[in-house]
CSV table of C-alpha atoms in Angstrom, one decimal:
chain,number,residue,atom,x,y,z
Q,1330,UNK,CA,13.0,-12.5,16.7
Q,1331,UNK,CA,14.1,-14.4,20.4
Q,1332,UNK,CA,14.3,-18.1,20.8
Q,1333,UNK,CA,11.5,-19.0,23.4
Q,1334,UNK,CA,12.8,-20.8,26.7
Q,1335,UNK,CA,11.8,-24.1,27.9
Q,1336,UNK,CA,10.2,-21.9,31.1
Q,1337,UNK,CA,8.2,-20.3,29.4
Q,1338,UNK,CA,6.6,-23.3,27.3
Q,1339,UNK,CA,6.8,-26.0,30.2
Q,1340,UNK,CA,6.3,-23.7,33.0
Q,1341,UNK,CA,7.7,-25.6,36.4
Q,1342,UNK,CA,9.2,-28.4,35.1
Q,1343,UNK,CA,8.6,-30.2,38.2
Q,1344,UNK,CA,4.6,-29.6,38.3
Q,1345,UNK,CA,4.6,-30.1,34.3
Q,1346,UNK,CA,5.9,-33.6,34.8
Q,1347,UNK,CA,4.7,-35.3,37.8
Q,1348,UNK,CA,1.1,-33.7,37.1
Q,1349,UNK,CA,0.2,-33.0,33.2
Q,1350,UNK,CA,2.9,-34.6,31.2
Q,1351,UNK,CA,1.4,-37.5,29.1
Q,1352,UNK,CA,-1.9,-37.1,31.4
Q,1353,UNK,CA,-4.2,-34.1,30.8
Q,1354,UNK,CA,-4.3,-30.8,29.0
Q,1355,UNK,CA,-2.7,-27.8,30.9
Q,1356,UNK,CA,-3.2,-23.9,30.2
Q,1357,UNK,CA,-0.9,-21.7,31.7
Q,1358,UNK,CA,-1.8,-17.5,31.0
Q,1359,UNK,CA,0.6,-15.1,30.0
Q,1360,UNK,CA,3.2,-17.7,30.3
Q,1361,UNK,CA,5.8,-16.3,27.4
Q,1362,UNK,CA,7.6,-13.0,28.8
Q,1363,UNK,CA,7.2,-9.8,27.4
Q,1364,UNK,CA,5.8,-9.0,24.1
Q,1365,UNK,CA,5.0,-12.6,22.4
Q,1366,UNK,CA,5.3,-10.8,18.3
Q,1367,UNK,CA,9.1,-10.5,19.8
Q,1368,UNK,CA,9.1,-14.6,19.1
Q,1369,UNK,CA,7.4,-14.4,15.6
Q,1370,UNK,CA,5.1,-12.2,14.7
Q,1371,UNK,CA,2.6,-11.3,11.7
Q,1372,UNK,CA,5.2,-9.0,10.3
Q,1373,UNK,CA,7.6,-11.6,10.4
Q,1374,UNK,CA,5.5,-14.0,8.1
Q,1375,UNK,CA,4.9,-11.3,5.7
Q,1376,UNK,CA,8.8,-11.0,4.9
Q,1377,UNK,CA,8.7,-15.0,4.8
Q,1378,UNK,CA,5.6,-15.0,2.7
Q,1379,UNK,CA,7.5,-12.3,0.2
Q,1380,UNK,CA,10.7,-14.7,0.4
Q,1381,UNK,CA,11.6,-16.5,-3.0
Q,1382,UNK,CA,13.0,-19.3,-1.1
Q,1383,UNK,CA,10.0,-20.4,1.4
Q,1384,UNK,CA,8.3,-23.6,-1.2
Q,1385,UNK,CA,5.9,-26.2,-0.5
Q,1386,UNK,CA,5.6,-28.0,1.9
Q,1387,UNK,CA,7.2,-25.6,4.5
Q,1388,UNK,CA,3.6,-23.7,3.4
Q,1389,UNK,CA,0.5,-25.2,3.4
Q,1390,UNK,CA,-2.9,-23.5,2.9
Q,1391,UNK,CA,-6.1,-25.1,4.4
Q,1392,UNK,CA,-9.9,-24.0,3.7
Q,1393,UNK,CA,-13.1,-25.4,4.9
Q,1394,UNK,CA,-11.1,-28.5,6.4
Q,1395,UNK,CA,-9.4,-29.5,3.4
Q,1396,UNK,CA,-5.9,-28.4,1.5
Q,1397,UNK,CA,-6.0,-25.9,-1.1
Q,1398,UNK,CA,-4.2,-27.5,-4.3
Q,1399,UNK,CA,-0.5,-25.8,-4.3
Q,1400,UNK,CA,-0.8,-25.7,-8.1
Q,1401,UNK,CA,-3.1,-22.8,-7.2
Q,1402,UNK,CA,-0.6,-20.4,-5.3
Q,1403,UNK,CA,2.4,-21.2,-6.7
Q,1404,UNK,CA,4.4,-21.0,-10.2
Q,1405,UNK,CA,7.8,-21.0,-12.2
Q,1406,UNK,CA,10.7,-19.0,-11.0
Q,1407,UNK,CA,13.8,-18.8,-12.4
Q,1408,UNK,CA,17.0,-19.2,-10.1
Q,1409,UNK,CA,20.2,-18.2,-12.3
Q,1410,UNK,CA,20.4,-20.2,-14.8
Q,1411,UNK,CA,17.8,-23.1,-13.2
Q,1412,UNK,CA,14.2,-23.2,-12.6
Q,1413,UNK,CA,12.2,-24.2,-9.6
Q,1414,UNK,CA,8.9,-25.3,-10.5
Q,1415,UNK,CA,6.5,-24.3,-7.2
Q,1416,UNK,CA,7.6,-20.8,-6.2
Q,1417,UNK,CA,5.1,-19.6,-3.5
Q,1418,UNK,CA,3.1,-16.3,-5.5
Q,1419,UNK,CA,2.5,-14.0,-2.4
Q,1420,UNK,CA,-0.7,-12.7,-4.3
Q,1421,UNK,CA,-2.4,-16.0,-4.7
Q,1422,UNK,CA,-1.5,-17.4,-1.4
Q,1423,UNK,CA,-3.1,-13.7,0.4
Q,1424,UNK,CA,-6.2,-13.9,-2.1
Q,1425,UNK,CA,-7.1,-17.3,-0.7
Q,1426,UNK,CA,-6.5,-15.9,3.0
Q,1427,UNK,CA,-9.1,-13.6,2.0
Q,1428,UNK,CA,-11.5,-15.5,1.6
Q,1429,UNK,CA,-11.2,-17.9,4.7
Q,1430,UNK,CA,-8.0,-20.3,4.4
Q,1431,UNK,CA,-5.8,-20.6,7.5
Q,1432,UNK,CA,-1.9,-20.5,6.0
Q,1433,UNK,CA,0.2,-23.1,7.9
Q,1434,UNK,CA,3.8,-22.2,8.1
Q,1435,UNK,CA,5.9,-26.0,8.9
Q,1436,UNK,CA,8.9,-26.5,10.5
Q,1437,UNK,CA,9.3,-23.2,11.1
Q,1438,UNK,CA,12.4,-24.4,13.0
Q,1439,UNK,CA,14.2,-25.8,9.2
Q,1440,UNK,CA,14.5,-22.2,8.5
Q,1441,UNK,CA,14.9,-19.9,11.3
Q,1442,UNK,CA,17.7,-20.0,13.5
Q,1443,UNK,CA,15.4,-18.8,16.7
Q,1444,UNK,CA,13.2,-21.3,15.9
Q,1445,UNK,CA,15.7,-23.8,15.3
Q,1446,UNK,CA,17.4,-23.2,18.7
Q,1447,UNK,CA,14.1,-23.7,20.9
Q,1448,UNK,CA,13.5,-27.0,18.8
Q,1449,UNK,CA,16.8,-28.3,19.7
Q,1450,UNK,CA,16.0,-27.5,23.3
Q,1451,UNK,CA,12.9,-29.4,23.8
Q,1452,UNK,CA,13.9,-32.2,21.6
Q,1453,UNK,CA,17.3,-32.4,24.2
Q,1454,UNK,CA,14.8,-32.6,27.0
Q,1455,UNK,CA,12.7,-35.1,26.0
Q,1456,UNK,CA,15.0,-37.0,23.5
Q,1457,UNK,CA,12.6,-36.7,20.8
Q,1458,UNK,CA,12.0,-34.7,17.6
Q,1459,UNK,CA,10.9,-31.6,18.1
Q,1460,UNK,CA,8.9,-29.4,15.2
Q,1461,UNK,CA,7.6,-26.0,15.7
Q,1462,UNK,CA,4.6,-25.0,13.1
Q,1463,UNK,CA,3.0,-21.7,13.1
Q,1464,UNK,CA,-1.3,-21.0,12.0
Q,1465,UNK,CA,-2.4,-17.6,10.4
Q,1466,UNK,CA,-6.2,-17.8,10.9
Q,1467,UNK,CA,-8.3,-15.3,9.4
Q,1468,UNK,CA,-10.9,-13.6,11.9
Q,1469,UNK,CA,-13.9,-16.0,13.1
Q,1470,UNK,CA,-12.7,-18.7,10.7
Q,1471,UNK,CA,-11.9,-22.0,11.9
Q,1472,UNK,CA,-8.6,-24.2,10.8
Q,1473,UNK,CA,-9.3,-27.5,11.2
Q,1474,UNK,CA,-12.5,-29.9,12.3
Q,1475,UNK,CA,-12.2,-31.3,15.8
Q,1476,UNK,CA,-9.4,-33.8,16.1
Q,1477,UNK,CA,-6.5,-35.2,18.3
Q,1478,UNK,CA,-2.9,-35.4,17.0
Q,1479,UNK,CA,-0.1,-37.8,17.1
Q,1480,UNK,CA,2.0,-35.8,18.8
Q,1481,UNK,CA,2.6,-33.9,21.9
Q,1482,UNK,CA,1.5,-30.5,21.4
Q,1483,UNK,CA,2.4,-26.9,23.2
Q,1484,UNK,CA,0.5,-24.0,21.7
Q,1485,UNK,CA,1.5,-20.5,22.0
Q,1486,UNK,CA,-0.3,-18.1,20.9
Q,1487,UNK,CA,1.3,-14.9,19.8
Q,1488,UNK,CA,-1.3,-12.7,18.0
Q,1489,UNK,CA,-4.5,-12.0,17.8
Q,1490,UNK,CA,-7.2,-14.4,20.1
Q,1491,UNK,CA,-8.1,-17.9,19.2
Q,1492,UNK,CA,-11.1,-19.4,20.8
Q,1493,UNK,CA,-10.3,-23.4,21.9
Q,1494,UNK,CA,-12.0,-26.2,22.9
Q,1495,UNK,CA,-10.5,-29.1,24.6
Q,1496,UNK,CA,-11.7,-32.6,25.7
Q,1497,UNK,CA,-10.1,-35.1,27.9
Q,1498,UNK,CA,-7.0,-37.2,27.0
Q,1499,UNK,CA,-8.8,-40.5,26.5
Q,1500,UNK,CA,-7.5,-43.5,28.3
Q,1501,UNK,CA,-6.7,-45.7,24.9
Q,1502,UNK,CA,-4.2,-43.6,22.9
Q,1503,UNK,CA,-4.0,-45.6,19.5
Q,1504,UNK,CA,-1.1,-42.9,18.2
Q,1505,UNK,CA,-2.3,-41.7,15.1
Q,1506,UNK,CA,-4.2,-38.8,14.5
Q,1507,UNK,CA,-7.8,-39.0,14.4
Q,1508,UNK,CA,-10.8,-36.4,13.4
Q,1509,UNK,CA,-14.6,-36.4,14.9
Q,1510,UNK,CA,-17.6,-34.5,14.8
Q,1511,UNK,CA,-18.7,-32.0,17.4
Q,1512,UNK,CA,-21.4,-34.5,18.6
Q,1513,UNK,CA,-19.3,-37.6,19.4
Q,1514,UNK,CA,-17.0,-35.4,21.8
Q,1515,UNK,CA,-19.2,-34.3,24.3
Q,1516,UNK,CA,-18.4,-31.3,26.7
Q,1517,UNK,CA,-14.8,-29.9,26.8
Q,1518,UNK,CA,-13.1,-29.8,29.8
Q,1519,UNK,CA,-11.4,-26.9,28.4
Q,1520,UNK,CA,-13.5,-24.0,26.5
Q,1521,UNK,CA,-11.3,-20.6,26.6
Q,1522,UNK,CA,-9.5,-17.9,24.3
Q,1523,UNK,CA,-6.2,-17.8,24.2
Q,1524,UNK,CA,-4.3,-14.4,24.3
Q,1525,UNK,CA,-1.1,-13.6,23.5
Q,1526,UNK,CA,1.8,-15.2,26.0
Q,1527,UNK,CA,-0.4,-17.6,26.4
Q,1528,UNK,CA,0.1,-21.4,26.7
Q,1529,UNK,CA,-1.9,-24.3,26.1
Q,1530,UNK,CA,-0.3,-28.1,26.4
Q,1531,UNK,CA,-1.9,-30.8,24.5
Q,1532,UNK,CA,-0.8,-34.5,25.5
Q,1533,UNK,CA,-1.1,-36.5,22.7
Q,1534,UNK,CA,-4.4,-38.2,21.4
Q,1535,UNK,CA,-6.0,-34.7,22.7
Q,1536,UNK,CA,-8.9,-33.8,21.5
Q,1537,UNK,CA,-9.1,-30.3,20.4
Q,1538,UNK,CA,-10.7,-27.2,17.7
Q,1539,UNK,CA,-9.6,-24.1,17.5
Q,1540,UNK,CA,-11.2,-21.0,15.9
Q,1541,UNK,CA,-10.4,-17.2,15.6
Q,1542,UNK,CA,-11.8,-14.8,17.3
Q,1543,UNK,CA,-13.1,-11.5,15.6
Q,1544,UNK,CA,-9.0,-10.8,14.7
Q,1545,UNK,CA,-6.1,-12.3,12.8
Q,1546,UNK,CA,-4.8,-15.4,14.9
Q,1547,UNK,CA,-0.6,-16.2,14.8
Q,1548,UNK,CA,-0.2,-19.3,16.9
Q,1549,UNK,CA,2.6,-21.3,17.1
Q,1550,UNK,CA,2.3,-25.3,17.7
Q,1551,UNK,CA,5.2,-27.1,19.1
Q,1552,UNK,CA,5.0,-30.7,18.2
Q,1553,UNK,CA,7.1,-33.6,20.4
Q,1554,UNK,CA,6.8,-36.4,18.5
Q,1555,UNK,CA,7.0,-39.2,21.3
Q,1556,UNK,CA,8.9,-42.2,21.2
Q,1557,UNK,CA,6.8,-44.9,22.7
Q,1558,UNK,CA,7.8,-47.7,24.1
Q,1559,UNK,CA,7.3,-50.1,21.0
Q,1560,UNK,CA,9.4,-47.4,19.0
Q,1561,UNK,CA,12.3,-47.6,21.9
Q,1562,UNK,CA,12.0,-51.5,22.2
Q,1563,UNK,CA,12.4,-51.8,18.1
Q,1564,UNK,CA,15.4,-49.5,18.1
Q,1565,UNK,CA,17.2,-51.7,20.6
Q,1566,UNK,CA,16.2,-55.3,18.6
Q,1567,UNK,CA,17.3,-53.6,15.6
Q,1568,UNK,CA,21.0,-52.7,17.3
Q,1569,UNK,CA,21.5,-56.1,18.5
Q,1570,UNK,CA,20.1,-57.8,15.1
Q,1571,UNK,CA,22.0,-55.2,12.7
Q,1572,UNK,CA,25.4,-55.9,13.8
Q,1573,UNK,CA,24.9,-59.9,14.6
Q,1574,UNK,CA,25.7,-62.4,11.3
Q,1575,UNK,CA,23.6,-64.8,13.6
Q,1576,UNK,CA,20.6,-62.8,11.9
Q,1577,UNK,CA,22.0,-62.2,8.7
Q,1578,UNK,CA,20.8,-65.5,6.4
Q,1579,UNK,CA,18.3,-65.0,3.6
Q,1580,UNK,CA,15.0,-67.8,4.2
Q,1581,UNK,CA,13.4,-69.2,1.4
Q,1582,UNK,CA,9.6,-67.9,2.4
Q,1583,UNK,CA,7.4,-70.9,0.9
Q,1584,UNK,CA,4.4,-72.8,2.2
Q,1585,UNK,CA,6.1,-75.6,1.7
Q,1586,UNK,CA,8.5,-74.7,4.0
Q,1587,UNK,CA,6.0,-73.8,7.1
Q,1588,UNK,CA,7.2,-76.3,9.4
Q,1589,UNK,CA,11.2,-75.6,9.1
Q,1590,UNK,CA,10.3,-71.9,8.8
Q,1591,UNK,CA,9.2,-72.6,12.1
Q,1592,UNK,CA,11.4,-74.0,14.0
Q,1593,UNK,CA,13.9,-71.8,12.5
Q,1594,UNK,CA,12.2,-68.7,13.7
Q,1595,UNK,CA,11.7,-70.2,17.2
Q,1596,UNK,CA,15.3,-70.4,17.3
Q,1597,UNK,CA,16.0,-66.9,16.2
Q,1598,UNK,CA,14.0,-65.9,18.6
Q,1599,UNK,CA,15.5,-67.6,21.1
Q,1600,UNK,CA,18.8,-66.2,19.9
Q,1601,UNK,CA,17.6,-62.7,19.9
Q,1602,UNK,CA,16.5,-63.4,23.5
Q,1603,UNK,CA,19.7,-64.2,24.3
Q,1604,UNK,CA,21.6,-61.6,23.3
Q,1605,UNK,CA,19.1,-59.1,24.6
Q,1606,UNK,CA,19.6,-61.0,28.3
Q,1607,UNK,CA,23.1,-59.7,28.0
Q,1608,UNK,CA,22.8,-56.3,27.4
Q,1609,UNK,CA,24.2,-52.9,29.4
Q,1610,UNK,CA,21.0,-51.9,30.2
Q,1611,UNK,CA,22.6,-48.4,31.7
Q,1612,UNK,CA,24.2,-47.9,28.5
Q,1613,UNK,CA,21.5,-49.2,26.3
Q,1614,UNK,CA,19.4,-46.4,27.6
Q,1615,UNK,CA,22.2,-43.7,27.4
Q,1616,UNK,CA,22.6,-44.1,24.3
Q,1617,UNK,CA,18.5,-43.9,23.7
Q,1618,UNK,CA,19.3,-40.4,25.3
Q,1619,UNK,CA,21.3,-39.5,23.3
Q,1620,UNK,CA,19.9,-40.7,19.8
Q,1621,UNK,CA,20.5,-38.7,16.8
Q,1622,UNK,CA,16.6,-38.7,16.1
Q,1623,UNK,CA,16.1,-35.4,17.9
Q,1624,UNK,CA,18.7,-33.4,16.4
Q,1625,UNK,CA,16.5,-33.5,13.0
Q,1626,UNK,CA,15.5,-29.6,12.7
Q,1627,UNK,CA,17.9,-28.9,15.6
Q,1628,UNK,CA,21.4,-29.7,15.1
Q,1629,UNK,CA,23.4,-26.6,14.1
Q,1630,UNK,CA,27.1,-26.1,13.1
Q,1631,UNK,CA,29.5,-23.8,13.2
Q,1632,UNK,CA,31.6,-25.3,10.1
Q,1633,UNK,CA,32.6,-22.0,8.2
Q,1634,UNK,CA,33.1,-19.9,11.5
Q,1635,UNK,CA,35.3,-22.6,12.8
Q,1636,UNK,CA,37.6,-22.6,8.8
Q,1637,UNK,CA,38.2,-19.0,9.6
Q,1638,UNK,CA,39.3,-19.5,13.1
Q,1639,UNK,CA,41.7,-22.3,12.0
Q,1640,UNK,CA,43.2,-19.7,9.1
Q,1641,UNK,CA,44.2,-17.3,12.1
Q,1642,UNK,CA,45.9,-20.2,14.0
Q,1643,UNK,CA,49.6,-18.4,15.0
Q,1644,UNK,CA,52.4,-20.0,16.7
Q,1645,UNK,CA,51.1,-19.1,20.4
Q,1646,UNK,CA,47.6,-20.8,19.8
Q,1647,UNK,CA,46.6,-23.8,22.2
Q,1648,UNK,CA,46.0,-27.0,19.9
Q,1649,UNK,CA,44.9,-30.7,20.6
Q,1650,UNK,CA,44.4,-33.9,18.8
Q,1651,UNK,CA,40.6,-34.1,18.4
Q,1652,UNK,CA,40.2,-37.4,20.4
Q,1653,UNK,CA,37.2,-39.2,18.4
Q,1654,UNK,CA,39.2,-38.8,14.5
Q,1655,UNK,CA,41.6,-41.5,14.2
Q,1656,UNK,CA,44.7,-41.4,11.6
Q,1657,UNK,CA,45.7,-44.1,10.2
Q,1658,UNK,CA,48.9,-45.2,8.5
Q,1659,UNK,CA,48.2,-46.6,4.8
Q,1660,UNK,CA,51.5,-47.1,3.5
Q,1661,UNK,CA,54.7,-45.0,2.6
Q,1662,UNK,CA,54.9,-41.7,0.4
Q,1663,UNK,CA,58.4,-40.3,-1.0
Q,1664,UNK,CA,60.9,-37.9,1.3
Q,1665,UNK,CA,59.9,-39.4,4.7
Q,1666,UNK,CA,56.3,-38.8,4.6
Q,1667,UNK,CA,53.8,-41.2,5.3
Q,1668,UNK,CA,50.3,-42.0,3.5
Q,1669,UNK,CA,47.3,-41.2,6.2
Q,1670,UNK,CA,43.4,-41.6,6.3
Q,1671,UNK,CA,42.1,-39.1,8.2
Q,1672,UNK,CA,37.5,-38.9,7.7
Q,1673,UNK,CA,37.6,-41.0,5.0
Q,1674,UNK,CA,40.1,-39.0,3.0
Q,1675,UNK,CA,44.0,-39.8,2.1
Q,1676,UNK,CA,46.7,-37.2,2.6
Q,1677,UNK,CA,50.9,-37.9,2.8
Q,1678,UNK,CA,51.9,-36.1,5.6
Q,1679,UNK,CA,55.4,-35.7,7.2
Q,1680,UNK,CA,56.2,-38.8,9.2
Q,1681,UNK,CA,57.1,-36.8,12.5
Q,1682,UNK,CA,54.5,-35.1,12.5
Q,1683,UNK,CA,52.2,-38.3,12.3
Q,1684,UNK,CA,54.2,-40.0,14.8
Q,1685,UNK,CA,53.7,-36.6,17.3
Q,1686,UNK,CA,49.7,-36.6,16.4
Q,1687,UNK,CA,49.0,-40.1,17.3
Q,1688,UNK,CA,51.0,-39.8,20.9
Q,1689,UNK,CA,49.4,-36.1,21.3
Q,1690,UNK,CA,48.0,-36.5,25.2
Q,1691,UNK,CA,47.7,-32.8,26.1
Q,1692,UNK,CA,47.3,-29.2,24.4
Q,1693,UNK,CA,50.2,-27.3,23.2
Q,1694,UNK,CA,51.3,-24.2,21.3
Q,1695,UNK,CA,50.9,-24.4,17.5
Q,1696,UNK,CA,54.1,-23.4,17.0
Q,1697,UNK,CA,56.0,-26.2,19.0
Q,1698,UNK,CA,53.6,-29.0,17.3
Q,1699,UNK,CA,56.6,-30.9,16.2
Q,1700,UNK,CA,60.3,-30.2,18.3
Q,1701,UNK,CA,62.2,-30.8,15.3
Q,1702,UNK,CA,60.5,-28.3,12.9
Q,1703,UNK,CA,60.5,-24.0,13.1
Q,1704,UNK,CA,57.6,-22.3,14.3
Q,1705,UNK,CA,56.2,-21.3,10.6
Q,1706,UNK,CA,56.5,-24.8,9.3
Q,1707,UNK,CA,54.3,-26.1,13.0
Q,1708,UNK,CA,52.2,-23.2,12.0
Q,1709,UNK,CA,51.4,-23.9,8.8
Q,1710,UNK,CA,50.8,-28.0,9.7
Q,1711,UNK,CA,48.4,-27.4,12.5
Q,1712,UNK,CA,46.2,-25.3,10.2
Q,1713,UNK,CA,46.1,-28.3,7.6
Q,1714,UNK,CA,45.6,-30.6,10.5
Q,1715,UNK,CA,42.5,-28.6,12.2
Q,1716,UNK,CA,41.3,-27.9,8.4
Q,1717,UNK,CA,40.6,-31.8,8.2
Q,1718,UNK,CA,39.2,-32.5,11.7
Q,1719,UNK,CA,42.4,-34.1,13.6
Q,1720,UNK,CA,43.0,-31.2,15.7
Q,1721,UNK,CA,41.5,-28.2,17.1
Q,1722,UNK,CA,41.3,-24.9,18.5
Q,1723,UNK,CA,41.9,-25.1,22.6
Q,1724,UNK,CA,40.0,-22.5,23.8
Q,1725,UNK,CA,41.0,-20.5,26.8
């Protein structure tokens, strides 16, 4: 399997944004390059399907519009010495394919690193969650009534043919998802197959059905899940209120109390004015950018890789305070050491070589970390430094 690349999916980023983005649906033909199955293919999901660890709900099995009851495809498995109760059963999950249910694989992206790596693309670029969910459609069976979704949508079809409708993004876009009958949509501006490579993007609040064509379908949906302007507006009154005692008093809530409970919210309100009037705007929205909220299925780490690294550390290796992990001083230890927080967590640690971490401005050699010590000692205290997260590797 290959990671797809945000080419591919948003085509020219410059047309995608100033024309369809948050405005109208947009299909783009054999959009992903090469063979799509290279992305995920039906071969692929039979391995996952096989897979003791793949539970509900990263599987989900629809038929005739509503879910199929997981008690139905799933069982006891023992796990060493444990249990887990709702073990996917390969057999019962393909018998109910077989007679008409559409398999929904979810966040796809939780548990494969290709997957994973795409999603952490897109959310980057547009600062927002990102999910990636693949459909297995039987042939000439449909998924799902007609509906729009709460969330931006990018389908890419990699198997089989899937016929679509699509009508226009209405002008009032509530948020949630909503479903309709056939009758109170009207014509589609959009009525095509999709073929493999293909793209299709979906604004939110979209209406849209999808069935298979005389084949197996394997599409992927890519969800954004947009943050709207009331979502950004309550993250930045809940900064300024979180951190402010100004908003931290309990009120008696009572009837009784209507005409203080009043005035008092007037002046909170006031307050909260205030201190929003006196915000970094610049940096307000930087740090919007940057919010953690899209690194949810996205954020990797290379924790274990970097342990090893840090074990082959030798006297010649670059090293540097890692600037954002403080260590503080906590009190005295015996034989010239010095008690330390370092993350949360206490070590005693020679005092020279706390004094030459804290005034550590540039990189040097791991074996002249501290003048007054040989180079095995330095060796051995910059590989129980970097093993905590106060310094690091300099590569180079």
């Amino acid at each position: 399997m290959r990671a797809l690349t945000l080419s591919e999916v948003l085509g020219s980023e410059d047309e995608f944004f100033s024309e369809y983005f948050n405005r109208k649906p947009w299909l783009r033909r054999a959009a992903v390059e090469g063979d799509s199955r290279a992305v995920l293919s039906l071969g692929d999901l039979d391995h996952l399907l096989h897979a003791e660890v793949i539970r509900p709900p990263y599987i989900d099995i629809t038929k005739g519009g509503s879910r199929v009851f997981e008690k139905t495809y799933t069982s006891q498995l023992r796990v060493q010495t444990d249990y887990v109760n709702d073990a996917i059963v390969p057999e019962h999950v393909i018998e109910h394919f077989r007679t008409g249910a559409t398999i929904t694989w979810n966040s796809l992206n939780h548990f494969l690193p290709t997957m994973r790596t795409f999603a952490g693309k897109l959310g980057e670029r547009f600062s927002c969650r990102s999910d990636v969910v693949a459909f297995v459609t039987p042939a000439g069976r449909r998924g799902f009534s007609p509906h729009y979704d709460s969330v931006e949508v990018f389908v890419i079809q990699l198997e089989g043919t899937k016929h679509w409708k699509v009508w226009p993004t209405g002008p009032e876009r509530p948020g949630d998802a909503q479903w309709f009958t056939m009758e109170e949509l009207g014509e589609p501006v959009i009525e095509t197959s999709l073929e493999p490579g293909d793209v299709l993007y979906l604004p939110y609040n979209t209406p849209h059905v999808a069935a298979s064509d005389d084949n197996v379908s394997l599409h992927l949906s890519v969800m954004v899940r947009p943050r709207h302007w009331r979502d950004l507006v309550a993250e930045v009154v809940q900064s300024v209120v979180a951190a402010d005692p100004e908003f931290g008093d309990f009120p008696l809530l009572s009837a009784e109390r209507e005409e203080e409970l009043t005035v008092k919210l007037r002046d909170q309100l006031v307050a909260l004015s205030n201190r929003c009037a006196k915000l970094d705007l610049r940096r307000t929205v930087r740090d919007l950018v940057s919010s953690p909220i899209q690194q949810v299925g996205a954020k990797v780490g290379t924790f274990f890789a970097d342990q090893s690294r840090i074990d082959h550390i030798t006297s010649m290796t670059m090293v540097m305070k890692v600037p954002s992990t403080p260590i503080d001083v906590v009190g005295a230890a015996p034989e010239d050491t010095l008690r330390v927080e370092v993350n949360g967590h206490k070590f005693n640690f020679p005092r020279l070589l706390v004094e030459e971490v804290r005034t550590m401005e540039s990189a040097r050699s791991a074996g002249r970390l501290v003048a007054e010590y040989d180079q095995d000692t330095n060796v051995q205290l910059a590989r129980a430094c970097a093993r905590i997260g106060l310094l690091d590797t300099v590569q180079g």
